[in-house]
Amino acid sequence: MFAAEIFMHRFLLSSAVRTFNPEEADWFYTPVYTTCDLTPSGLPLPFKSPRMMRSAIELIATNWPYWNRSEGADHFFVTPHDFGACFHYQEEKAIGRGILPLLQRATLVQTFGQKNHVCLKDGSITIPPFAPPQKMQAHLIPSDTPRSIFVYFRGLFYDTSNDPEGGYYARGARASVWENFKNNPLFDISTDHPPTYYEDMQRSVFCLCPLGWAPWSPRLVEAVVFGCIPVIIADDIVLPFADAIPWEEIGVFVAEEDVPKLDSILTSIPTDVILRKQRLLANPSMKQAMLFPQPAQPGDAFHQILNGLARKLPHGDNVFLKPGERVLNWTAGPPGDLKPW
């Protein structure tokens, strides 16, 4: 789900928007692959990511003049960690760390999005997490298959290894789903991840998309692709590509504190409203905007990112610095981030 930074790089290598003449470029892209630094269990290890990013910026600042003339204001980076360029998977520690200071002028393309949050700076482009298009395509079932499951969810309700006392993971929202609805016949919820997971989503009316450690998860992509109405439980979430996807019209938003009332909220939605949301979700352009296919296709997530970058043009007068002018502090940030990579 963190692979957007890799596929964005691959896309740009062969994209018609790429120029080999830097003087023609509106934007500069630096692939860093911070989420490819993995733990033994295969999970992204964000603790070295700031040093990786700093090292990459030092490299381009030393070898070419383009970073220095704007201190990154015409550069963009893909940072698909849980909390973006704050580079930590726990919110409290991510907030304490803050966005890497050297990225303060750059545009960040990131999966994390939450209003009024330290880890989402103005001008960022919020994107969906990566979900494998070919794998999902292989599990499609006939579109007229009855949706016999009312509410569907597969995933963790508690994270005992990282949150042994409970209540911190998902701000308690997932635990509340389990405690209130584990025996409710309308709710097909479990920690099991069956081989029919994708097919089950296509047989469901509503798919729960609660926050985990961060507000976003691949379930949002899966729900849209499979035409299952996403039930978004993540207060103040900033959703991807709001200009291309009418989230208010296709989804249901439930406040975290209202999770115990989830059954009454969903059963009270009129049938005509449900059908209207399902018709909108059936639009192929809606699904395409959430995916990173190989090769790229018109209207996909790659092109939505390009649209977001294009809307930030032309660069304002404040982008390029005067000779000798400096804005960023190269020695700012936690001491551990300043160590050489």
Tab-separated table of C-alpha atoms in Angstrom, residues 94-249:
chain	number	residue	atom	x	y	z
A	94	ALA	CA	4.710	11.946	14.141
A	95	ILE	CA	3.305	15.224	15.479
A	96	GLY	CA	6.308	15.622	17.770
A	97	ARG	CA	8.675	15.079	14.862
A	98	GLY	CA	6.841	17.282	12.357
A	99	ILE	CA	7.516	17.456	8.632
A	100	LEU	CA	11.196	17.235	7.755
A	101	PRO	CA	12.278	20.921	7.718
A	102	LEU	CA	14.077	20.602	4.372
A	103	LEU	CA	10.731	19.754	2.744
A	104	GLN	CA	8.919	22.856	3.956
A	105	ARG	CA	9.023	24.534	0.536
A	106	ALA	CA	8.540	21.407	-1.588
A	107	THR	CA	5.199	19.978	-2.706
A	108	LEU	CA	4.382	16.692	-0.991
A	109	VAL	CA	2.350	13.994	-2.725
A	110	GLN	CA	1.148	11.798	0.119
A	111	THR	CA	-1.505	9.339	1.223
A	112	PHE	CA	-1.926	11.024	4.605
A	113	GLY	CA	-4.547	13.722	4.763
A	114	GLN	CA	-6.209	15.219	7.838
A	115	LYS	CA	-7.448	18.759	8.260
A	116	ASN	CA	-5.466	21.116	10.491
A	117	HIS	CA	-2.763	18.530	11.115
A	118	VAL	CA	0.964	19.116	11.572
A	119	CYS	CA	1.743	16.401	9.039
A	120	LEU	CA	-0.308	17.903	6.188
A	121	LYS	CA	1.102	21.176	4.953
A	122	ASP	CA	-0.644	23.614	2.647
A	123	GLY	CA	-0.345	22.756	-1.020
A	124	SER	CA	0.097	19.010	-0.533
A	125	ILE	CA	-1.580	16.622	-2.968
A	126	THR	CA	-3.448	13.801	-1.239
A	127	ILE	CA	-3.443	10.508	-3.137
A	128	PRO	CA	-4.924	7.031	-2.650
A	129	PRO	CA	-2.700	4.238	-1.345
A	130	PHE	CA	-1.524	1.685	-3.855
A	131	ALA	CA	-3.767	-1.317	-4.426
A	132	PRO	CA	-2.850	-3.914	-7.087
A	133	PRO	CA	-5.048	-3.260	-10.170
A	134	GLN	CA	-4.321	-6.555	-11.930
A	135	LYS	CA	-5.024	-8.588	-8.814
A	136	MET	CA	-8.346	-6.835	-8.284
A	137	GLN	CA	-9.230	-7.210	-11.957
A	138	ALA	CA	-8.690	-10.976	-11.668
A	139	HIS	CA	-11.294	-11.177	-8.883
A	140	LEU	CA	-14.126	-9.313	-10.594
A	141	ILE	CA	-17.496	-11.061	-10.554
A	142	PRO	CA	-20.582	-10.264	-12.683
A	143	SER	CA	-21.830	-6.756	-11.967
A	144	ASP	CA	-25.402	-7.996	-11.468
A	145	THR	CA	-24.380	-10.255	-8.560
A	146	PRO	CA	-26.780	-9.537	-5.646
A	147	ARG	CA	-25.301	-7.601	-2.732
A	148	SER	CA	-26.459	-9.920	0.030
A	149	ILE	CA	-24.048	-8.660	2.734
A	150	PHE	CA	-25.219	-5.467	4.398
A	151	VAL	CA	-21.991	-4.357	6.131
A	152	TYR	CA	-18.541	-5.847	5.490
A	153	PHE	CA	-15.138	-5.438	7.133
A	154	ARG	CA	-11.981	-7.502	7.413
A	155	GLY	CA	-9.015	-6.265	9.430
A	156	LEU	CA	-7.632	-5.556	12.877
A	157	PHE	CA	-9.821	-4.247	15.649
A	158	TYR	CA	-6.970	-4.087	18.158
A	159	ASP	CA	-3.194	-3.827	17.700
A	160	THR	CA	-1.991	-5.520	20.863
A	161	SER	CA	1.668	-5.533	19.842
A	162	ASN	CA	1.890	-1.749	19.414
A	163	ASP	CA	-1.032	-0.721	21.636
A	164	PRO	CA	-1.163	-3.315	24.446
A	165	GLU	CA	-3.478	-1.275	26.677
A	166	GLY	CA	-5.930	-0.550	23.857
A	167	GLY	CA	-7.724	2.660	22.982
A	168	TYR	CA	-4.865	4.331	21.109
A	169	TYR	CA	-5.003	2.293	17.896
A	170	ALA	CA	-7.615	3.794	15.541
A	171	ARG	CA	-8.522	6.121	18.418
A	172	GLY	CA	-10.681	3.257	19.656
A	173	ALA	CA	-13.011	3.346	16.629
A	174	ARG	CA	-12.221	-0.167	15.400
A	175	ALA	CA	-12.527	-1.605	18.887
A	176	SER	CA	-15.917	0.054	19.138
A	177	VAL	CA	-17.025	-1.562	15.854
A	178	TRP	CA	-16.139	-4.996	17.208
A	179	GLU	CA	-17.577	-4.525	20.678
A	180	ASN	CA	-20.881	-3.161	19.397
A	181	PHE	CA	-21.507	-5.260	16.298
A	182	LYS	CA	-19.609	-8.552	16.497
A	183	ASN	CA	-22.916	-10.393	17.071
A	184	ASN	CA	-25.087	-8.229	14.833
A	185	PRO	CA	-26.370	-10.321	11.889
A	186	LEU	CA	-26.241	-7.295	9.582
A	187	PHE	CA	-22.483	-6.971	10.118
A	188	ASP	CA	-20.045	-9.408	8.494
A	189	ILE	CA	-16.903	-8.361	10.374
A	190	SER	CA	-13.840	-10.368	11.337
A	191	THR	CA	-10.069	-10.341	11.611
A	192	ASP	CA	-9.921	-13.198	9.093
A	193	HIS	CA	-8.846	-12.328	5.559
A	194	PRO	CA	-10.468	-14.996	3.365
A	195	PRO	CA	-9.411	-15.795	-0.213
A	196	THR	CA	-12.843	-14.486	-1.267
A	197	TYR	CA	-12.160	-11.056	0.259
A	198	TYR	CA	-12.482	-9.156	-3.034
A	199	GLU	CA	-15.545	-11.135	-4.091
A	200	ASP	CA	-17.172	-10.528	-0.703
A	201	MET	CA	-16.757	-6.772	-1.110
A	202	GLN	CA	-18.591	-7.033	-4.435
A	203	ARG	CA	-21.440	-8.805	-2.619
A	204	SER	CA	-21.682	-6.073	0.042
A	205	VAL	CA	-23.746	-2.910	0.231
A	206	PHE	CA	-21.526	-1.044	2.712
A	207	CYS	CA	-17.797	-1.496	3.336
A	208	LEU	CA	-16.347	-0.046	6.515
A	209	CYS	CA	-13.275	2.139	5.986
A	210	PRO	CA	-12.201	3.057	9.514
A	211	LEU	CA	-8.952	4.725	10.400
A	212	GLY	CA	-6.083	2.577	11.659
A	213	TRP	CA	-2.830	4.103	12.819
A	214	ALA	CA	-3.487	6.774	10.192
A	215	PRO	CA	-6.818	7.962	8.735
A	216	TRP	CA	-6.333	6.256	5.364
A	217	SER	CA	-6.211	2.606	4.285
A	218	PRO	CA	-6.416	0.561	1.040
A	219	ARG	CA	-10.032	-0.343	1.903
A	220	LEU	CA	-11.087	3.000	0.499
A	221	VAL	CA	-9.619	2.087	-2.887
A	222	GLU	CA	-11.055	-1.425	-2.765
A	223	ALA	CA	-14.534	-0.183	-1.861
A	224	VAL	CA	-14.640	2.261	-4.774
A	225	VAL	CA	-13.247	-0.243	-7.276
A	226	PHE	CA	-15.731	-2.926	-6.204
A	227	GLY	CA	-18.749	-0.615	-6.032
A	228	CYS	CA	-19.232	-1.056	-2.294
A	229	ILE	CA	-20.409	2.141	-0.581
A	230	PRO	CA	-17.479	3.272	1.590
A	231	VAL	CA	-18.385	4.048	5.186
A	232	ILE	CA	-15.629	6.453	6.165
A	233	ILE	CA	-14.865	6.540	9.879
A	234	ALA	CA	-11.970	8.979	10.246
A	235	ASP	CA	-12.664	12.434	11.619
A	236	ASP	CA	-11.344	15.332	9.493
A	237	ILE	CA	-9.881	13.045	6.830
A	238	VAL	CA	-8.752	14.742	3.614
A	239	LEU	CA	-9.665	12.378	0.796
A	240	PRO	CA	-7.779	12.001	-2.495
A	241	PHE	CA	-8.692	13.814	-5.703
A	242	ALA	CA	-11.793	15.550	-4.412
A	243	ASP	CA	-12.181	17.340	-7.761
A	244	ALA	CA	-12.519	13.990	-9.581
A	245	ILE	CA	-14.358	11.919	-6.970
A	246	PRO	CA	-17.554	13.270	-5.304
A	247	TRP	CA	-16.912	11.649	-1.934
A	248	GLU	CA	-19.958	13.117	-0.231
A	249	GLU	CA	-22.183	11.626	-2.927
